[in-house]
Amino acid sequence: MATTQTQSSLGGSLKLLAQGKVRDLYEVDDRTLLFVATDRISAYDVIMKNGIPEKGALLTLLSAHWFYILSTALPGLRTHYISLNLPDMVPIELYSQLQNRSMQVRRFHIFPIEAIVRGYITGSAWKEYQAHGTVHGIAVEQGLRESERFVQAMYTPSTKAPAGRNDENIHPDQAVQIVGERYAKRIENLALWLYRVATSYASKRGIIIADTKFEFGLDPTTDEIVLVDEVLTPDSSRFWPASRYKVGQAQESFDKQYLRDWLTRNALQGKKNVKMPEDVVQNTAGKYKEAFEMLVGKKWDER
């Protein structure tokens, strides 16, 4: 039976720099970090009390797959990804709990925004549109139905809030104020390009990427924008089965929308210390694995 690991421990072999909602960040050296993806899961910016078995490994392996796909499609793309290998200083007795859920990455200055790209109107964008006819303050065509595809994918950034606070949807002009004119348009263009490549790849495998968020860093030595963090996972994206897509309603999904829906039905959204029942845990795990298998082309147990 799969185990659930909501905390990481490196036995003091590496310095713990930070803990995010899912990942623990350790310092390898002044240019390298070790990302350890736990099985924690958050919804509405709150971490659940229990986790999803093997989720951290799935996010890590799927991100590594996408880094390969995207870098192949755009040879000039810079990413922070180095390797799934563990650093030499990690004790060998810890390998079994860290393998597959750990990724060595290059260390960069991180831009304090989330570069969200939306191809379909759903989630918070749908709520805003219903109320104001806009998405992130941007006027869009009238008469759209829930889950309908935009004529063109939209760049709709958000703030990157500190732990314990909620991200805020913002207009692209506000992103310019945060990251500066020198980088804002480059980030927007790169995010849109990555989304186009990803949606083309996923559509051939039966998945619609309704929206996703990218994060970027800066290499100050070359002034290049670098793709960082996780990429195109069920945690950072909305994945819909193309075979069951129907405009005008909420969609079945391969992501944590299932958990969000359960929280909403039980009036638990935004509340702390919520423990998911076993059926929600297992159904969420199943949806994540189904997405992995469709995108990677192999069974989870064959990884």
C-alpha positions as CSV (number, residue, x, y, z in Angstrom):
1,M,0.0,0.0,0.0
2,A,1.3,3.5,-0.9
3,T,2.5,5.6,2.0
4,T,1.9,9.3,2.6
5,Q,4.8,11.6,3.4
6,T,3.8,15.0,4.5
7,Q,7.2,16.0,6.0
8,S,10.7,15.6,4.8
9,S,13.9,15.1,6.8
10,L,17.4,15.0,5.5
11,G,19.0,14.2,8.9
12,G,20.8,17.6,9.0
13,S,22.8,16.8,5.8
14,L,21.4,19.9,4.1
15,K,20.2,23.2,5.4
16,L,16.4,23.7,5.2
17,L,15.8,27.1,3.6
18,A,12.0,27.2,3.3
19,Q,8.8,25.1,3.4
20,G,6.1,25.8,0.9
21,K,2.6,24.4,0.6
22,V,4.0,21.2,-1.0
23,R,7.8,21.5,-1.3
24,D,10.6,21.7,1.2
25,L,13.7,23.6,-0.1
26,Y,17.2,22.6,0.9
27,E,20.5,24.3,0.1
28,V,23.0,22.1,-1.7
29,D,25.4,25.0,-2.4
30,D,25.3,28.7,-3.2
31,R,24.1,27.9,-6.8
32,T,22.0,24.8,-6.2
33,L,18.8,23.8,-4.3
34,L,17.1,20.5,-3.6
35,F,13.4,20.6,-4.0
36,V,11.6,17.8,-2.0
37,A,8.0,17.4,-3.0
38,T,5.9,16.1,0.0
39,D,2.5,14.6,-0.3
40,R,0.9,17.7,1.2
41,I,-2.0,19.2,-0.7
42,S,-3.6,22.6,-0.5
43,A,-6.8,24.1,-1.7
44,Y,-8.0,27.7,-1.4
45,D,-4.5,28.5,-0.2
46,V,-4.9,26.3,2.9
47,I,-2.9,23.0,3.5
48,M,-5.0,20.0,4.3
49,K,-4.3,18.1,7.6
50,N,-3.6,14.9,5.7
51,G,-1.9,14.2,2.4
52,I,-2.3,12.3,-0.9
53,P,-0.2,9.2,-1.2
54,E,2.7,9.4,-3.7
55,K,1.6,12.8,-4.8
56,G,5.1,14.4,-4.3
57,A,6.7,11.8,-6.5
58,L,4.0,12.2,-9.2
59,L,4.5,16.0,-9.3
60,T,8.3,15.7,-9.5
61,L,8.3,13.1,-12.2
62,L,5.6,14.8,-14.3
63,S,7.5,18.2,-14.0
64,A,10.7,16.5,-15.2
65,H,8.8,15.1,-18.1
66,W,7.4,18.5,-19.0
67,F,10.9,20.1,-18.7
68,Y,12.1,17.7,-21.3
69,I,9.1,18.2,-23.6
70,L,9.2,22.0,-23.4
71,S,13.0,22.2,-23.8
72,T,12.9,19.9,-26.8
73,A,10.2,22.1,-28.4
74,L,12.2,25.3,-27.7
75,P,15.9,24.5,-27.6
76,G,16.7,28.0,-26.2
77,L,14.4,27.6,-23.2
78,R,16.2,28.1,-19.9
79,T,14.9,26.0,-16.9
80,H,16.1,25.6,-13.4
81,Y,16.0,21.7,-13.7
82,I,19.3,19.9,-13.2
83,S,18.6,16.3,-12.2
84,L,16.5,13.9,-10.2
85,N,19.7,12.5,-8.6
86,L,20.2,13.2,-5.0
87,P,23.3,15.2,-3.9
88,D,26.2,13.2,-2.6
89,M,25.9,14.6,0.9
90,V,22.5,13.0,1.5
91,P,22.9,9.8,3.5
92,I,22.2,6.7,1.5
93,E,19.7,5.4,4.1
94,L,17.4,8.3,3.2
95,Y,17.3,7.5,-0.5
96,S,14.2,5.4,-0.3
97,Q,12.1,8.2,1.1
98,L,13.6,10.9,-1.2
99,Q,14.0,9.3,-4.6
100,N,11.5,10.4,-7.3
101,R,10.2,13.2,-5.1
102,S,13.4,15.2,-5.1
103,M,14.9,17.4,-7.8
104,Q,18.1,19.3,-7.9
105,V,17.6,22.8,-9.4
106,R,19.6,25.9,-10.2
107,R,19.1,28.8,-7.8
108,F,17.7,32.0,-9.3
109,H,16.0,35.2,-8.2
110,I,12.3,34.5,-8.5
111,F,9.9,37.0,-9.9
112,P,7.1,37.6,-7.3
113,I,4.1,36.8,-9.7
114,E,2.4,33.7,-10.9
115,A,2.2,33.7,-14.7
116,I,-1.3,32.2,-15.2
117,V,-2.5,31.4,-18.7
118,R,-6.2,30.7,-19.3
119,G,-7.5,29.0,-22.4
120,Y,-11.0,28.4,-21.1
121,I,-13.2,30.4,-18.8
122,T,-13.6,28.6,-15.5
123,G,-12.9,28.9,-11.8
124,S,-12.3,32.5,-10.5
125,A,-12.3,33.8,-14.0
126,W,-15.8,32.5,-14.6
127,K,-17.0,34.1,-11.3
128,E,-15.5,37.5,-12.2
129,Y,-16.9,37.3,-15.7
130,Q,-20.4,36.6,-14.4
131,A,-20.2,39.6,-12.0
132,H,-18.4,42.2,-14.2
133,G,-17.9,40.9,-17.7
134,T,-14.1,40.9,-17.2
135,V,-11.3,38.5,-16.4
136,H,-8.5,39.9,-14.2
137,G,-9.9,43.3,-15.1
138,I,-9.6,42.7,-18.8
139,A,-12.8,43.2,-20.9
140,V,-13.6,40.0,-22.8
141,E,-16.3,39.1,-25.4
142,Q,-19.8,38.9,-24.1
143,G,-22.0,35.8,-24.1
144,L,-19.4,33.3,-23.0
145,R,-20.7,30.2,-21.3
146,E,-19.0,28.3,-18.4
147,S,-15.9,26.3,-19.6
148,E,-16.0,27.9,-23.1
149,R,-12.7,28.3,-24.9
150,F,-11.4,31.8,-25.3
151,V,-10.7,32.9,-28.9
152,Q,-7.1,33.4,-27.8
153,A,-5.5,32.2,-24.6
154,M,-5.3,35.0,-22.0
155,Y,-2.3,35.9,-19.8
156,T,-3.8,36.6,-16.4
157,P,-1.2,37.0,-13.7
158,S,-1.6,36.9,-9.9
159,T,0.5,38.0,-7.0
160,K,2.6,35.4,-5.2
161,A,1.5,35.8,-1.6
162,P,3.6,34.8,1.4
163,A,2.6,31.6,3.3
164,G,-0.7,32.0,5.0
165,R,-2.0,34.6,2.7
166,N,-4.1,34.4,-0.5
167,D,-2.8,35.1,-4.0
168,E,-4.6,38.0,-5.7
169,N,-5.6,38.1,-9.3
170,I,-4.2,41.2,-11.0
171,H,-4.4,42.9,-14.4
172,P,-1.2,42.5,-16.6
173,D,-0.5,46.2,-16.1
174,Q,-0.1,45.6,-12.4
175,A,2.4,42.8,-13.2
176,V,4.5,45.4,-15.0
177,Q,4.6,47.5,-11.9
178,I,5.8,44.5,-9.9
179,V,8.4,43.0,-12.1
180,G,9.3,46.0,-14.2
181,E,8.8,46.9,-17.9
182,R,12.1,45.2,-18.8
183,Y,10.8,41.7,-17.9
184,A,6.9,41.9,-17.9
185,K,6.3,41.4,-21.6
186,R,9.0,38.8,-21.9
187,I,7.4,36.8,-19.1
188,E,3.9,37.2,-20.7
189,N,5.1,36.1,-24.1
190,L,7.1,33.1,-22.8
191,A,4.1,31.9,-20.6
192,L,1.7,32.1,-23.6
193,W,4.2,30.2,-25.8
194,L,4.7,27.5,-23.2
195,Y,0.9,27.1,-22.9
196,R,0.5,26.7,-26.6
197,V,3.2,24.0,-26.8
198,A,1.7,22.2,-23.7
199,T,-1.9,22.3,-25.0
200,S,-0.8,20.9,-28.4
201,Y,1.0,18.0,-26.7
202,A,-1.8,17.3,-24.2
203,S,-4.6,17.5,-26.7
204,K,-3.0,14.6,-28.7
205,R,-3.2,12.6,-25.4
206,G,-6.9,13.3,-24.6
207,I,-6.4,16.1,-22.1
208,I,-7.5,19.8,-22.3
209,I,-5.3,22.1,-20.2
210,A,-8.0,24.7,-19.2
211,D,-5.5,26.9,-17.4
212,T,-2.1,26.6,-15.8
213,K,0.4,28.7,-13.9
214,F,4.1,29.2,-14.6
215,E,6.7,30.7,-12.4
216,F,9.9,32.3,-13.6
217,G,13.3,33.4,-12.3
218,L,16.1,35.6,-13.6
219,D,19.6,34.7,-14.4
220,P,21.4,38.0,-13.6
221,T,24.6,37.0,-15.4
222,T,22.8,36.6,-18.8
223,D,19.6,38.6,-18.1
224,E,17.6,35.6,-19.2
225,I,14.1,34.5,-18.0
226,V,14.2,31.0,-16.5
227,L,11.3,28.6,-16.1
228,V,11.3,27.4,-12.5
229,D,9.2,25.6,-9.9
230,E,6.9,22.8,-10.9
231,V,5.4,22.9,-14.3
232,L,2.1,21.7,-15.8
233,T,1.1,19.4,-13.0
234,P,-2.4,18.7,-11.5
235,D,-1.5,21.0,-8.7
236,S,-0.7,23.9,-11.0
237,S,-3.2,23.3,-13.8
238,R,-6.7,22.4,-14.6
239,F,-6.7,19.2,-16.7
240,W,-10.0,18.1,-18.3
241,P,-10.7,14.9,-20.2
242,A,-11.3,15.9,-23.8
243,S,-13.7,13.1,-24.4
244,R,-16.2,14.4,-21.8
245,Y,-15.8,18.1,-22.4
246,K,-19.1,20.0,-22.7
247,V,-19.5,23.8,-22.8
248,G,-22.0,25.4,-20.4
249,Q,-21.1,23.5,-17.2
250,A,-18.4,22.7,-14.8
251,Q,-16.1,20.0,-16.1
252,E,-14.9,16.6,-14.8
253,S,-11.2,17.1,-14.0
254,F,-7.8,15.4,-13.3
255,D,-6.7,17.8,-10.7
256,K,-7.5,19.1,-7.3
257,Q,-10.8,20.6,-8.4
258,Y,-12.4,17.4,-6.9
259,L,-11.0,18.4,-3.5
260,R,-12.1,22.0,-4.0
261,D,-15.6,20.8,-4.8
262,W,-15.8,18.6,-1.7
263,L,-14.6,21.5,0.5
264,T,-17.2,23.8,-1.1
265,R,-20.1,21.4,-0.6
266,N,-19.2,21.0,3.0
267,A,-18.6,24.7,3.6
268,L,-14.9,24.0,4.5
269,Q,-13.2,26.2,1.9
270,G,-10.5,28.4,3.4
271,K,-10.7,26.6,6.8
272,K,-7.6,25.3,8.5
273,N,-6.9,21.8,9.9
274,V,-9.3,20.1,7.6
275,K,-8.8,16.3,7.4
276,M,-9.9,14.8,4.1
277,P,-12.0,11.5,4.4
278,E,-10.4,8.5,2.8
279,D,-12.6,8.5,-0.3
280,V,-11.6,12.0,-1.1
281,V,-7.9,11.1,-0.6
282,Q,-8.1,8.0,-2.8
283,N,-10.3,9.7,-5.5
284,T,-7.9,12.6,-5.7
285,A,-4.9,10.3,-5.9
286,G,-6.6,8.4,-8.7
287,K,-7.3,11.5,-10.7
288,Y,-3.6,12.6,-10.4
289,K,-2.4,9.2,-11.6
290,E,-4.8,9.1,-14.5
291,A,-3.5,12.5,-15.7
292,F,0.1,11.3,-15.3
293,E,-0.5,8.1,-17.3
294,M,-2.2,10.0,-20.1
295,L,0.4,12.6,-20.4
296,V,3.5,10.4,-19.9
297,G,2.2,7.4,-21.8
298,K,3.0,4.8,-19.2
299,K,1.2,3.3,-16.1
300,W,2.1,4.9,-12.8
301,D,3.3,1.5,-11.5
302,E,5.7,1.3,-14.5
303,R,7.4,4.6,-13.9
